[in-house]
Structures are given as structure tokens and as C-alpha cells.
Amino acid sequence: MSGPLVEISNLRVDFPSHGEWRPAVRGLSLSLGREKLGIVGESGSGKSVTGRALMGLLPAKARVQADSLRFDGQDLLGLPERRFRKLRGARMGLILQDPKYSLNPVMTAGQQIAEAWATHKRGSRAEARDAAFSLLEQVKIRDPRRVYDAYPHEVSGGMGQRVMIAMMLAPEPDLLIADEPTSALDATVQTEILRLIDELVSARGMGLMLISHDLPLVSRFCDRVMVMYAGQVMEVLPAKDLAHARHAYTRGLLACLPRLDEGQHRLPVLNRDPAWLRPQ
Ligand SMILES: Nc1ncnc2c1ncn2[C@@H]1O[C@H](COP(=O)(O)OP(=O)(O)O)[C@@H](O)[C@H]1O
Ligand SMILES: [Mg+2]
């Protein structure tokens, strides 16, 4: 394959509100290869909408416009839902915050992974079952037999997220979009899950879009970071340079990080300057 995995040029997403269009993403451009890109920005800045536009998962009422929106050279604008569904399952995976809402409560973890595998690969039931065990091992579940037969409510949040990751990896996708994948987990489990995603993405040579409001986490696990504000890209910088970011908004986000030495009572104040936004 040549060329970038994802090419977005001048993406605009609006939602209807009281008879008008309210912008959620305003002229976003981005090119992504088989690399790890972090998307950060405060709540409501358009991170999730950007990921969902790429996966064709926005509600029908949303208006999506772009000069180009491509995945591996394929034009996604106006792609019929049936084709989108195929692409989504086979070549792009989405991991969301809470596996509780993404896993099917009436199927065991193993059945769900086996089904995800069987939908995209051809094979017998026994092969699907073997593939599911192997995937459970790849996501470092120590007791795959027990977890295979467990229902989602019987596993911990971290374990549930591992099961989700196994399901997403079953078709061997090229791109993984992880939208706040660890926000519902304890700090130690967060790190384990991100390390796992990082290892799997690197080993398989996939592209990763890691959406998070946690700047230090993103800078640890990604190659580049895209900073969003009010539906626009403020800056894109190498993850290792994040701590020395120059843009006032990025500096503001960094300054808002809770600091253990300052107690809980100081509310961060983020300065916002209308001059940051490009006219539309
Ligand atoms: N389904 C929806 N209907 C209407 N507005 C939406 C919907 N989803 C997102 N938005 C709006 O789009 C903007 C960006 O949201 P989002 O991408 O979810 O932000 P975040 O950066 O926190 O992920 C917000 O103003 C949000 O209210
Ligand atoms: Mg979001």
C-alpha cells in the first residue's frame, strides 16, 4: 500500500439546532500514516465527531462536508452505509470508553470475539473458537478459558476493554480509533491497556488515532499530537515536544492539569482567544 491511510482535507461537520447549523468541526485537515496520532482538546472541541465522521458513524441529521475524506485512497464522502459497514468492520476498528455499552450482554466474551472473527474471515466454528483463544492470549488475558466463557458483567472494566480490543483486532484492521479508551479505568489499568494498544498497533503496523483529554498520557504513547479547539486544529506537534508547546491554548491545557501539590480547590481557568480561530 502506498499513500497515507487517512486523508482529510477541510472537513466540516454541522448539527442542526433551532433551525440553524451549529458547527462541530470547522475546516479540519489531517493526514495519517501507519503511526500513532493523539487528538487532544477540551470537552466539546470536536475530537469524537472527527473520529466518527471518518468511520461513518455520525447520526443522519449531521451534515458532513469536506474537500476530501479518504481512507486508503477510497473516497468516504457519500459512501453508502452498506459499504461503510464493510470497511468499518474489516479495516477500521473503534474502541470506546466503556466496554459495558459496546459488548453484547447476552453473549460470552469468547462468542463475541469468535463471531467478530467469523464475520470477516472464512472458517469453521472450531477455527473461529481457536482464533478467539489466540486473540484472548494476544491481549494478554492470563486465563483465556475462563474469560472465553464469561459474560461481560462478569469481567472487570480493564478485562472488558481487553475483550473489546480482541474483537476489534479479529479482522486485522489497518486503523484503530480509540476514543477515550481508558477514561473509565483506574490509573494503573489505564497504563496497562494503553501499553497493550501501543504494542499491538506497533507489532501489526497499524495506524492509531488516540482521542483523549489526557495530554501526558497521549504524549507518552503517541508519535504526534493534534490539538483541537472549537472544531479547529490549533497545532500538530511531535508528542515529545508537547511539554514545550508554544500555542497559548495548548499551554493552557497543560496548565490545567491537576497538580498534586496544589490541592483540589483551585479551579483551572482556560484563557480563550477568538483570534485563534480562522474565519469560516
Ligand atoms: N449527536 C449530536 N447532536 C448534536 N450535537 C452534537 C452531537 N454530537 C456532538 N455534538 C456537538 O459537536 C461538538 C463536538 O462534540 P465532540 O466531538 O463530541 O467533542 P469532544 O471533543 O468532547 O469529543 C459539541 O459542541 C457537541 O455538542
Ligand atoms: Mg469525545
Coordinates of C-alpha atoms and ligand atoms in Angstrom, one line a residue:
M1 CA 0.0 0.0 0.0
S2 CA 1.2 3.5 -0.8
G3 CA 0.0 6.9 0.3
P4 CA -1.5 7.8 3.7
L5 CA -4.1 5.7 5.4
V6 CA -6.3 8.7 6.2
E7 CA -6.5 11.9 4.3
I8 CA -8.9 14.6 5.5
S9 CA -9.0 18.0 3.9
N10 CA -11.2 20.8 5.1
L11 CA -13.7 18.7 7.0
R12 CA -16.7 20.4 8.3
V13 CA -19.4 18.9 10.4
D14 CA -22.6 20.7 11.5
F15 CA -25.5 19.7 13.6
P16 CA -29.0 21.2 13.3
S17 CA -30.0 23.3 16.2
H18 CA -33.1 25.6 16.4
G19 CA -33.4 25.9 12.6
E20 CA -29.7 26.6 12.1
W21 CA -26.5 24.7 11.5
R22 CA -24.2 24.6 14.6
P23 CA -20.6 23.8 13.7
A24 CA -18.8 20.9 15.5
V25 CA -15.8 20.6 13.2
R26 CA -14.6 23.6 11.2
G27 CA -12.2 23.1 8.4
L28 CA -10.1 20.3 9.8
S29 CA -7.3 18.8 7.7
L30 CA -5.2 15.8 8.6
S31 CA -3.1 13.1 7.0
L32 CA -2.3 9.9 8.9
G33 CA 0.0 7.1 8.1
R34 CA 0.8 3.9 10.0
E35 CA 1.6 6.0 13.0
K36 CA 0.2 6.9 16.4
L37 CA -1.6 10.2 16.4
G38 CA -3.1 11.7 19.6
I39 CA -6.0 14.0 19.4
V40 CA -6.4 16.3 22.4
G41 CA -8.6 19.2 23.3
E42 CA -11.1 20.2 25.9
S43 CA -14.6 18.6 26.0
G44 CA -16.7 19.6 23.0
S45 CA -13.8 20.6 20.8
G46 CA -14.8 18.1 18.1
K47 CA -12.5 15.1 18.8
S48 CA -15.1 12.4 18.8
V49 CA -17.1 14.0 15.9
T50 CA -13.9 13.9 13.8
G51 CA -13.3 10.2 14.6
R52 CA -17.0 9.3 13.9
A53 CA -17.0 11.2 10.6
L54 CA -14.1 9.1 9.5
M55 CA -16.0 5.9 10.5
G56 CA -19.3 7.0 9.0
L57 CA -20.9 6.8 12.5
L58 CA -22.4 10.2 12.8
P59 CA -26.2 10.5 13.2
A60 CA -28.0 11.0 9.9
K61 CA -29.0 14.6 10.9
A62 CA -25.3 15.6 10.9
R63 CA -24.1 17.5 7.8
V64 CA -20.7 16.3 6.7
Q65 CA -18.7 18.3 4.1
A66 CA -15.1 18.1 3.1
D67 CA -12.8 18.8 0.1
S68 CA -11.7 15.2 0.7
L69 CA -12.3 12.5 3.2
R70 CA -10.3 9.4 2.2
F71 CA -9.3 6.1 3.8
D72 CA -6.5 4.2 2.0
G73 CA -7.3 6.2 -1.2
Q74 CA -11.1 5.4 -1.0
D75 CA -13.5 8.3 -1.0
L76 CA -15.7 8.2 2.0
L77 CA -17.9 11.1 1.2
G78 CA -21.3 9.8 0.2
L79 CA -20.2 6.2 0.6
P80 CA -23.4 4.1 1.0
E81 CA -23.9 2.7 4.5
R82 CA -23.6 -0.9 3.4
R83 CA -20.1 -0.2 2.0
F84 CA -19.2 1.8 5.1
R85 CA -20.2 -1.1 7.3
K86 CA -17.9 -3.4 5.5
L87 CA -15.0 -1.0 5.7
R88 CA -15.6 -0.4 9.3
G89 CA -15.7 -4.0 10.3
A90 CA -12.8 -5.1 8.2
R91 CA -10.3 -2.2 8.0
M92 CA -11.1 0.2 10.8
G93 CA -11.8 -0.6 14.5
L94 CA -13.3 1.7 17.1
I95 CA -12.7 1.3 20.8
L96 CA -14.9 3.4 23.1
Q97 CA -14.7 4.5 26.7
D98 CA -16.9 1.9 28.3
P99 CA -16.9 -1.7 27.1
K100 CA -20.1 -2.2 29.1
Y101 CA -22.0 -0.4 26.4
S102 CA -20.1 -1.9 23.4
L103 CA -20.2 -5.6 24.4
N104 CA -23.3 -7.7 23.9
P105 CA -24.6 -8.5 27.4
V106 CA -26.1 -11.9 26.4
M107 CA -23.1 -13.4 24.7
T108 CA -19.9 -14.6 26.3
A109 CA -16.7 -12.7 25.6
G110 CA -15.4 -15.7 23.6
Q111 CA -18.5 -16.0 21.5
Q112 CA -18.3 -12.3 20.6
I113 CA -14.7 -12.5 19.6
A114 CA -15.3 -15.7 17.6
E115 CA -18.2 -14.0 15.8
A116 CA -16.2 -10.9 15.0
W117 CA -13.5 -13.2 13.5
A118 CA -16.0 -15.3 11.6
T119 CA -17.7 -12.3 10.1
H120 CA -14.5 -11.3 8.3
K121 CA -12.6 -14.5 7.8
R122 CA -13.9 -17.7 6.4
G123 CA -13.6 -20.7 8.6
S124 CA -15.3 -23.3 10.6
R125 CA -16.8 -22.9 14.1
A126 CA -13.7 -24.6 15.6
E127 CA -11.4 -22.3 13.7
A128 CA -13.3 -19.3 15.0
R129 CA -13.0 -20.6 18.5
D130 CA -9.3 -21.2 18.2
A131 CA -8.9 -17.7 16.7
A132 CA -10.8 -16.3 19.7
F133 CA -8.5 -18.1 22.2
S134 CA -5.5 -16.8 20.3
L135 CA -6.8 -13.3 20.4
L136 CA -7.5 -13.5 24.1
E137 CA -3.9 -14.5 24.5
Q138 CA -2.7 -11.6 22.3
V139 CA -4.5 -9.2 24.6
K140 CA -2.6 -10.8 27.5
I141 CA -5.5 -12.4 29.3
R142 CA -3.9 -14.9 31.6
D143 CA -6.8 -17.3 31.8
P144 CA -8.4 -17.3 28.3
R145 CA -10.5 -20.3 29.1
R146 CA -12.3 -18.6 32.0
V147 CA -12.7 -15.3 30.1
Y148 CA -13.9 -17.1 26.9
D149 CA -17.0 -18.3 28.9
A150 CA -17.6 -15.2 30.9
Y151 CA -20.4 -12.7 30.2
P152 CA -19.5 -9.0 30.0
H153 CA -21.0 -8.3 33.5
E154 CA -18.7 -11.0 35.0
V155 CA -15.4 -9.3 34.0
S156 CA -13.7 -6.1 35.3
G157 CA -13.6 -2.9 33.3
G158 CA -10.0 -3.5 32.3
M159 CA -10.7 -7.1 31.2
G160 CA -13.8 -5.9 29.3
Q161 CA -11.6 -3.4 27.4
R162 CA -9.2 -6.2 26.6
V163 CA -12.1 -8.2 25.2
M164 CA -13.1 -5.2 23.1
I165 CA -9.6 -4.8 21.7
A166 CA -9.5 -8.5 20.9
M167 CA -12.8 -8.2 19.0
M168 CA -11.5 -5.1 17.1
L169 CA -8.3 -6.9 16.1
A170 CA -10.1 -10.0 14.9
P171 CA -10.4 -8.8 11.3
E172 CA -6.9 -7.4 11.3
P173 CA -7.8 -3.8 10.6
D174 CA -5.4 -1.1 9.4
L175 CA -6.6 1.7 11.5
L176 CA -7.7 1.7 15.2
I177 CA -9.6 4.7 16.6
A178 CA -9.6 4.7 20.3
D179 CA -11.9 7.3 21.8
E180 CA -11.1 7.9 25.5
P181 CA -10.4 4.1 25.7
T182 CA -9.3 4.2 29.3
S183 CA -11.2 7.1 30.9
A184 CA -13.4 4.8 32.8
L185 CA -10.5 2.8 34.3
D186 CA -8.2 3.1 37.3
A187 CA -4.8 4.8 36.6
T188 CA -2.8 1.5 36.8
V189 CA -5.2 -0.3 34.5
Q190 CA -5.2 2.7 32.1
T191 CA -1.5 2.4 31.6
E192 CA -1.7 -1.4 31.1
I193 CA -4.4 -1.0 28.4
L194 CA -2.6 1.8 26.6
R195 CA 0.6 -0.2 26.7
L196 CA -1.2 -3.1 25.2
I197 CA -2.8 -1.0 22.4
D198 CA 0.6 0.6 21.7
E199 CA 2.3 -2.9 21.4
L200 CA -0.4 -4.3 19.2
V201 CA -0.5 -1.3 16.9
S202 CA 3.2 -1.3 16.6
A203 CA 3.5 -5.0 16.0
R204 CA 0.8 -5.1 13.4
G205 CA 2.0 -1.8 11.7
M206 CA -1.4 -0.2 12.1
G207 CA -2.4 3.4 12.3
L208 CA -3.8 4.7 15.6
M209 CA -5.9 7.7 16.4
L210 CA -5.9 8.0 20.2
I211 CA -8.5 10.5 21.3
S212 CA -8.1 11.8 24.9
H213 CA -8.3 14.8 27.1
D214 CA -5.3 13.4 29.0
L215 CA -2.3 15.2 27.5
P216 CA 0.5 13.5 29.4
L217 CA -1.0 10.1 28.6
V218 CA -1.2 10.9 24.9
S219 CA 2.3 12.3 24.8
R220 CA 3.6 9.1 26.3
F221 CA 2.0 6.8 23.8
C222 CA 1.8 8.7 20.5
D223 CA 4.2 10.0 17.8
R224 CA 2.3 13.2 17.0
V225 CA -0.3 15.2 18.8
M226 CA -3.1 17.2 17.2
V227 CA -4.6 19.9 19.5
M228 CA -8.2 20.8 18.8
Y229 CA -10.2 23.8 20.0
A230 CA -13.7 24.7 19.0
G231 CA -13.7 22.4 16.0
Q232 CA -10.4 23.6 14.6
V233 CA -6.8 22.3 14.7
M234 CA -4.7 24.7 16.8
E235 CA -1.5 22.9 16.2
V236 CA 0.1 19.5 15.4
L237 CA 3.4 18.7 17.1
P238 CA 5.7 15.8 17.9
A239 CA 4.4 14.2 21.1
K240 CA 7.8 14.6 22.7
D241 CA 7.6 18.4 22.3
L242 CA 4.2 18.7 23.9
A243 CA 5.5 19.9 27.2
H244 CA 7.2 22.8 25.4
A245 CA 4.2 23.6 23.2
R246 CA 4.1 27.3 22.2
H247 CA 0.4 27.7 21.4
A248 CA -1.4 29.6 24.2
Y249 CA -4.3 27.1 24.1
T250 CA -2.0 24.1 24.4
R251 CA -0.1 25.8 27.2
G252 CA -3.5 26.5 28.8
L253 CA -4.5 22.8 28.6
L254 CA -1.1 21.8 30.1
A255 CA -1.5 24.4 32.9
C256 CA -5.0 22.9 33.7
L257 CA -3.6 19.5 34.6
P258 CA -4.4 18.7 38.2
R259 CA -1.3 19.1 40.3
L260 CA -1.0 17.0 43.4
D261 CA 0.8 19.8 45.2
E262 CA -1.9 22.3 44.8
G263 CA -4.9 20.7 46.4
Q264 CA -8.3 20.4 44.8
H265 CA -9.7 23.8 45.4
R266 CA -8.1 25.7 42.6
L267 CA -10.3 25.7 39.6
P268 CA -8.3 26.0 36.4
V269 CA -9.1 28.9 34.2
L270 CA -8.5 28.4 30.5
N271 CA -8.0 31.6 28.5
R272 CA -9.7 31.5 25.1
D273 CA -8.8 34.0 22.4
P274 CA -11.2 34.5 19.5
A275 CA -8.1 35.3 17.4
W276 CA -7.1 31.6 17.5
L277 CA -10.0 30.7 15.2
R278 CA -9.8 31.0 11.5
P279 CA -12.8 32.7 9.9
Q280 CA -15.1 30.3 8.1
Ligands
LIG1 N1 -25.3 13.8 18.1 C1 -25.0 15.2 18.3 N2 -26.0 16.1 18.1 C2 -25.8 17.4 18.2 N3 -24.6 17.9 18.5 C3 -23.6 17.1 18.7 C4 -23.7 15.6 18.6 N4 -22.5 15.0 18.8 C5 -21.7 16.0 19.1 N5 -22.3 17.3 19.0 C6 -21.6 18.6 19.2 O1 -20.4 18.7 18.5 C7 -19.4 19.3 19.2 C8 -18.2 18.5 19.3 O2 -18.5 17.3 20.1 P1 -17.5 16.1 20.3 O3 -16.7 15.8 19.1 O4 -18.2 15.0 21.0 O5 -16.5 16.8 21.4 P2 -15.2 16.1 22.2 O6 -14.1 16.8 21.7 O7 -15.5 16.2 23.6 O8 -15.2 14.6 21.8 C9 -20.0 19.7 20.6 O9 -20.5 21.0 20.6 C10 -21.2 18.7 20.7 O10 -22.3 19.3 21.4
MG2 MG -15.4 12.9 22.9

